[in-house]
Coordinates of C-alpha atoms and ligand atoms in Angstrom, one line a residue:
X1 CA 19.9 -23.0 6.9
X2 CA 17.9 -19.7 6.6
X3 CA 19.7 -16.5 7.6
X4 CA 18.3 -15.2 10.8
X5 CA 21.0 -12.7 11.4
X6 CA 18.9 -9.9 10.0
X7 CA 16.4 -8.0 12.1
X8 CA 13.1 -6.2 11.6
X9 CA 13.9 -2.6 11.0
X10 CA 12.6 0.1 13.4
X11 CA 9.3 0.6 11.6
X12 CA 6.3 1.8 13.6
X13 CA 3.2 -0.4 13.8
X14 CA -0.2 1.2 13.4
X15 CA -3.4 -0.3 14.8
X16 CA -6.1 -1.2 12.3
X17 CA -9.9 -1.2 13.1
X18 CA -9.7 -5.0 12.8
X19 CA -7.6 -5.3 15.9
X20 CA -4.5 -6.2 14.0
X21 CA -1.3 -4.0 13.6
X22 CA 0.3 -3.0 10.3
X23 CA 3.9 -1.9 9.8
X24 CA 3.8 1.6 8.5
X25 CA 6.4 1.0 5.9
X26 CA 6.6 -1.9 3.5
X27 CA 7.9 -2.9 0.1
X28 CA 5.7 -2.5 -3.0
X29 CA 5.8 -4.8 -6.0
X30 CA 3.8 -3.2 -8.9
X31 CA 5.7 -3.8 -12.1
X32 CA 8.1 -6.3 -10.4
X33 CA 7.9 -9.5 -12.4
X34 CA 7.8 -12.8 -10.5
X35 CA 11.5 -13.8 -10.8
X36 CA 12.6 -10.2 -9.9
X37 CA 10.1 -10.3 -6.9
X38 CA 11.8 -13.5 -5.6
X39 CA 15.2 -11.7 -5.6
X40 CA 14.2 -8.2 -4.4
X41 CA 11.5 -9.2 -1.9
X42 CA 14.1 -11.5 -0.2
X43 CA 16.5 -8.7 -0.2
X44 CA 14.0 -6.3 1.3
X45 CA 13.1 -8.9 4.0
X46 CA 16.8 -9.4 4.8
X47 CA 17.2 -5.6 5.2
X48 CA 14.3 -5.6 7.7
X49 CA 11.2 -4.9 5.7
X50 CA 8.3 -7.0 7.1
X51 CA 5.3 -5.8 5.0
X52 CA 4.9 -6.7 1.4
X53 CA 2.2 -5.3 -1.0
X54 CA 1.2 -7.4 -4.0
X55 CA -1.9 -8.1 -6.0
X56 CA -3.3 -10.8 -8.3
X57 CA -2.9 -8.3 -11.1
X58 CA 0.9 -8.0 -10.6
X59 CA 1.6 -11.6 -11.7
X60 CA 4.3 -11.9 -9.0
X61 CA 2.6 -13.7 -6.1
X62 CA 4.6 -16.9 -6.8
X63 CA 7.9 -14.9 -6.6
X64 CA 6.7 -13.1 -3.4
X65 CA 5.9 -16.4 -1.8
X66 CA 9.2 -18.0 -2.8
X67 CA 11.0 -15.0 -1.2
X68 CA 9.1 -15.3 2.0
X69 CA 9.9 -19.0 2.3
X70 CA 13.6 -18.4 1.4
X71 CA 13.8 -15.7 4.1
X72 CA 13.1 -18.2 6.9
X73 CA 11.2 -15.4 8.8
X74 CA 8.3 -16.8 10.8
X75 CA 4.9 -16.1 9.1
X76 CA 3.5 -14.2 12.1
X77 CA 6.3 -11.6 11.8
X78 CA 5.2 -10.7 8.3
X79 CA 2.4 -8.6 6.9
X80 CA 1.3 -9.6 3.4
X81 CA -1.4 -7.8 1.4
X82 CA -2.9 -8.9 -1.9
X83 CA -5.8 -7.6 -3.9
X84 CA -8.8 -8.8 -5.9
X85 CA -8.7 -7.8 -9.5
X86 CA -11.7 -6.0 -11.1
X87 CA -12.9 -8.9 -13.2
X88 CA -13.4 -11.1 -10.1
X89 CA -15.9 -8.9 -8.1
X90 CA -19.1 -10.7 -9.0
X91 CA -20.8 -13.8 -7.5
X92 CA -18.4 -15.8 -5.3
X93 CA -15.4 -15.0 -7.5
X94 CA -13.7 -13.1 -4.7
X95 CA -13.5 -16.3 -2.6
X96 CA -12.1 -18.2 -5.6
X97 CA -9.6 -15.5 -6.4
X98 CA -8.4 -15.3 -2.9
X99 CA -7.8 -19.1 -2.8
X100 CA -5.8 -18.8 -6.1
X101 CA -3.7 -16.0 -4.6
X102 CA -3.1 -18.1 -1.5
X103 CA -2.0 -21.0 -3.6
X104 CA 0.4 -18.9 -5.6
X105 CA 1.8 -17.3 -2.5
X106 CA 2.0 -20.6 -0.7
X107 CA 0.4 -19.0 2.3
X108 CA -2.5 -20.1 4.6
X109 CA -3.7 -16.6 5.0
X110 CA -3.1 -13.0 4.0
X111 CA -2.9 -10.2 6.5
X112 CA -4.9 -7.8 4.3
X113 CA -7.2 -8.4 1.3
X114 CA -8.3 -5.4 -0.8
X115 CA -10.8 -4.7 -3.5
X116 CA -8.3 -3.3 -6.0
X117 CA -10.6 -0.6 -7.7
X118 CA -14.3 0.2 -7.3
X119 CA -14.8 -0.1 -11.1
X120 CA -18.2 1.5 -10.6
X121 CA -19.3 0.9 -14.2
X122 CA -19.4 -2.9 -13.4
X123 CA -21.7 -2.3 -10.4
X124 CA -20.1 -5.2 -8.4
X125 CA -18.0 -3.6 -5.7
X126 CA -20.7 -3.9 -3.0
X127 CA -21.1 -7.6 -3.8
X128 CA -17.3 -7.9 -3.6
X129 CA -17.3 -6.1 -0.2
X130 CA -20.0 -8.5 1.1
X131 CA -17.8 -11.4 0.0
X132 CA -14.7 -9.9 1.7
X133 CA -16.7 -9.4 4.9
X134 CA -17.6 -13.1 4.9
X135 CA -13.9 -14.1 4.1
X136 CA -12.9 -11.9 7.0
X137 CA -14.7 -14.3 9.3
X138 CA -12.5 -17.2 8.0
X139 CA -8.9 -18.0 8.9
X140 CA -7.8 -17.1 5.3
X141 CA -7.9 -13.3 5.8
X142 CA -7.1 -11.2 8.8
X143 CA -8.2 -7.7 7.7
X144 CA -10.2 -6.5 4.8
X145 CA -10.0 -3.2 2.9
X146 CA -10.4 -1.3 -0.3
X147 CA -8.2 0.5 -2.8
X148 CA -8.9 3.6 -5.0
X149 CA -12.3 4.2 -3.3
X150 CA -13.5 7.8 -3.2
X151 CA -16.0 9.1 -0.6
X152 CA -19.0 8.2 -2.8
X153 CA -17.9 4.6 -3.0
X154 CA -17.1 4.4 0.7
X155 CA -20.5 5.9 1.6
X156 CA -22.2 3.3 -0.6
X157 CA -20.3 0.4 1.1
X158 CA -21.2 1.8 4.5
X159 CA -24.9 2.4 3.6
X160 CA -25.3 -1.1 2.2
X161 CA -23.3 -3.2 4.7
X162 CA -22.7 -1.1 7.7
X163 CA -19.1 -2.2 7.6
X164 CA -16.1 0.1 7.0
X165 CA -12.8 -1.1 5.5
X166 CA -9.6 -1.2 7.6
X167 CA -7.7 0.7 5.0
X168 CA -8.2 2.6 1.8
X169 CA -5.1 2.3 -0.5
X170 CA -5.2 5.4 -2.7
X171 CA -2.8 7.3 -5.0
X172 CA -1.2 9.9 -2.7
X173 CA 2.0 11.9 -3.1
X174 CA 3.0 15.6 -2.8
X175 CA 1.2 16.7 -6.0
X176 CA -2.0 14.6 -5.3
X177 CA -3.0 14.6 -1.7
X178 CA -6.7 13.5 -1.9
X179 CA -7.7 15.6 1.1
X180 CA -11.5 14.8 0.9
X181 CA -11.1 11.0 1.1
X182 CA -8.3 11.3 3.6
X183 CA -10.4 13.4 5.9
X184 CA -13.4 11.1 5.5
X185 CA -11.3 8.1 6.4
X186 CA -9.5 9.8 9.3
X187 CA -12.8 10.7 10.9
X188 CA -13.9 7.0 10.8
X189 CA -10.7 5.2 11.8
X190 CA -9.8 4.0 8.3
X191 CA -6.1 4.0 7.7
X192 CA -4.7 5.6 4.5
X193 CA -2.2 3.6 2.4
X194 CA -0.5 5.9 -0.1
X195 CA 0.3 4.2 -3.4
X196 CA 2.7 5.9 -5.7
X197 CA 4.2 7.6 -2.6
X198 CA 7.0 9.0 -4.7
X199 CA 4.7 10.0 -7.6
X200 CA 5.9 6.8 -9.4
X201 CA 8.9 8.8 -10.7
X202 CA 6.5 10.6 -13.1
X203 CA 7.7 14.0 -11.8
X204 CA 11.1 14.9 -10.4
X205 CA 10.7 15.3 -6.7
X206 CA 14.4 16.4 -6.5
X207 CA 13.6 19.5 -8.5
X208 CA 10.9 20.7 -6.1
X209 CA 12.6 23.4 -3.8
X210 CA 10.6 22.4 -0.6
X211 CA 11.7 18.8 -1.0
X212 CA 15.3 19.6 -2.1
X213 CA 15.8 22.1 0.7
X214 CA 14.6 19.7 3.4
X215 CA 16.8 17.0 2.0
X216 CA 19.8 19.2 2.2
X217 CA 18.9 20.4 5.7
X218 CA 18.7 16.8 7.0
X219 CA 21.4 15.2 4.9
X220 CA 18.8 12.9 3.4
X221 CA 17.7 12.2 -0.2
X222 CA 14.5 13.7 -1.8
X223 CA 12.9 10.3 -1.7
X224 CA 13.6 9.9 2.0
X225 CA 12.1 13.3 2.7
X226 CA 8.9 12.5 0.8
X227 CA 8.6 9.1 2.6
X228 CA 9.2 10.8 5.9
X229 CA 6.5 13.3 5.1
X230 CA 4.1 10.4 4.5
X231 CA 5.1 8.8 7.8
X232 CA 4.6 12.0 9.8
X233 CA 1.2 12.6 8.2
X234 CA 0.2 9.1 9.3
X235 CA 0.1 7.4 5.9
X236 CA 1.2 3.8 5.3
X237 CA 3.7 3.5 2.5
X238 CA 5.4 0.8 0.4
X239 CA 7.7 2.3 -2.1
X240 CA 8.8 0.1 -5.0
X241 CA 12.4 -0.2 -6.2
X242 CA 14.4 -2.9 -7.8
X243 CA 17.7 -1.1 -7.0
X244 CA 19.4 -2.5 -3.9
X245 CA 20.7 0.8 -2.6
X246 CA 17.3 2.5 -3.0
X247 CA 15.6 -0.4 -1.2
X248 CA 17.9 0.3 1.7
X249 CA 17.6 4.0 1.4
X250 CA 13.8 3.8 1.5
X251 CA 14.0 2.0 4.9
X252 CA 16.3 4.6 6.5
X253 CA 13.7 7.2 7.3
X254 CA 13.3 6.7 11.0
X255 CA 16.4 8.6 12.2
X256 CA 15.3 12.2 11.4
X257 CA 12.2 14.3 11.7
X258 CA 10.8 17.0 9.4
X259 CA 9.8 20.3 11.1
X260 CA 6.2 21.5 11.1
X261 CA 7.3 24.1 8.6
X262 CA 8.9 21.6 6.3
X263 CA 5.8 19.4 6.5
X264 CA 3.6 22.4 5.7
X265 CA 5.7 23.3 2.6
X266 CA 5.2 19.8 1.2
X267 CA 1.5 19.9 2.1
X268 CA 1.3 23.0 -0.1
X269 CA 2.5 21.2 -3.3
X270 CA -0.8 19.8 -4.5
X271 CA -2.1 22.1 -7.3
X272 CA -5.6 21.6 -5.9
X273 CA -7.3 20.9 -9.3
X274 CA -6.6 17.2 -9.7
X275 CA -3.9 17.8 -12.3
X276 CA -1.2 16.2 -10.1
X277 CA -2.7 12.8 -10.4
X278 CA -0.4 10.3 -12.2
X279 CA -2.6 7.2 -12.3
X280 CA -6.2 6.3 -13.3
X281 CA -9.3 8.1 -12.2
X282 CA -11.2 5.7 -9.9
X283 CA -14.6 7.0 -11.3
X284 CA -13.8 5.6 -14.7
X285 CA -11.0 3.0 -14.3
X286 CA -12.1 -0.6 -14.7
Ligands
LIG301 P1 6.4 4.7 -6.3 O1 5.9 6.1 -6.0 O2 6.8 3.8 -5.2 O3 7.5 4.9 -7.3 C1 8.3 3.8 -7.8 C2 9.4 4.4 -8.6 O4 10.1 5.4 -7.8 C3 10.5 3.3 -8.9 O5 10.2 2.7 -10.1 C4 11.8 4.2 -8.9 O6 12.0 4.6 -10.2 C5 11.5 5.3 -8.1 N1 12.2 5.2 -6.7 C6 12.0 4.3 -5.7 N2 12.8 4.5 -4.7 C7 13.6 5.6 -5.1 C8 14.6 6.3 -4.4 N3 15.0 6.0 -3.2 N4 15.1 7.4 -5.1 C9 14.7 7.7 -6.3 N5 13.7 7.1 -7.0 C10 13.2 6.0 -6.3 O7 5.2 4.0 -7.1 P2 4.5 2.6 -7.2 O8 5.4 1.5 -7.3 O9 3.4 2.7 -8.2 O10 3.7 2.5 -5.8 C11 4.2 1.8 -4.7 C12 3.4 0.5 -4.5 O11 2.0 0.9 -4.3 C13 3.4 -0.4 -5.7 O12 4.6 -1.0 -5.9 C14 2.2 -1.2 -5.4 O13 2.6 -2.2 -4.4 C15 1.2 -0.2 -4.9 N6 0.3 0.3 -5.9 C16 -1.0 0.1 -5.8 C17 -1.9 0.6 -6.8 C18 -3.4 0.4 -6.6 O14 -4.1 0.7 -7.5 N7 -3.8 -0.1 -5.4 C19 -1.4 1.3 -7.9 C20 0.0 1.5 -8.0 C21 0.8 1.0 -7.0

């Protein structure tokens, strides 16, 4: 029999413009292969995570689905996101790609379906968005959104369809804070999901004095301070780890609060010239 002794952790729910709620903290699965995902997503669910972020690109939807079934947690208590890869944006490929993702996940619906990148050189993201809008009217998708969209891409979606996404999932961490797109989204009720919330480990957050000092002051780790900074700034996060103690640690961020001064010191860590970015540039990635 499934283990029902575990409980959902004390994670805030944020309202989306679709009318659905999203848990503000989840578990990310980029670079987690399918067999690993089966093990660590189950572990995350048993610890109290209820929100899982995957993508067709990650090649782990089968493992994610197996973990969900093994958890025994009722489907309606979970929030599952997947994403449309760039080579499936044209024609009715988005519809087919979603069905393939649902089949791999073993789910009837996803809570959130995202266009993974605008890939503007392909000229297909508005078509993909129209397809997602029509999928949003079916019972296979609850909310629709985008990822890695900059203001110019969001403005084009809005101009051509009149419909805004529920979320924009963008690279966002202390050294790359994307203030322009964040402000544009905040003014229009679009939630920000921060990918790479810890900078993907590509710079050492523990060596940054503002983060190190706040961690010492609260008896928390540097990762917990950075995740807490995201939460207090209103971002949705889903840090990735395949280390059991870190998976637990990343969930234990709801029992302390950073001061306004501590938040401001982390807000000040973006060099302001784009040099803090660790991933691809959405204008050229495809
Ligand atoms: P992340 O910032 O979550 O960094 C993950 C790395 O941080 C891990 O490999 C680990 O080395 C380290 N880490 C995790 N917990 C730690 C802890 N407590 N202490 C110290 N180190 C710790 O980066 P990510 O995985 O790229 O981003 C999170 C999720 O966002 C992904 O798993 C994926 O679901 C999503 N994502 C989306 C896109 C996109 O284009 N939409 C791109 C990248 C990631």
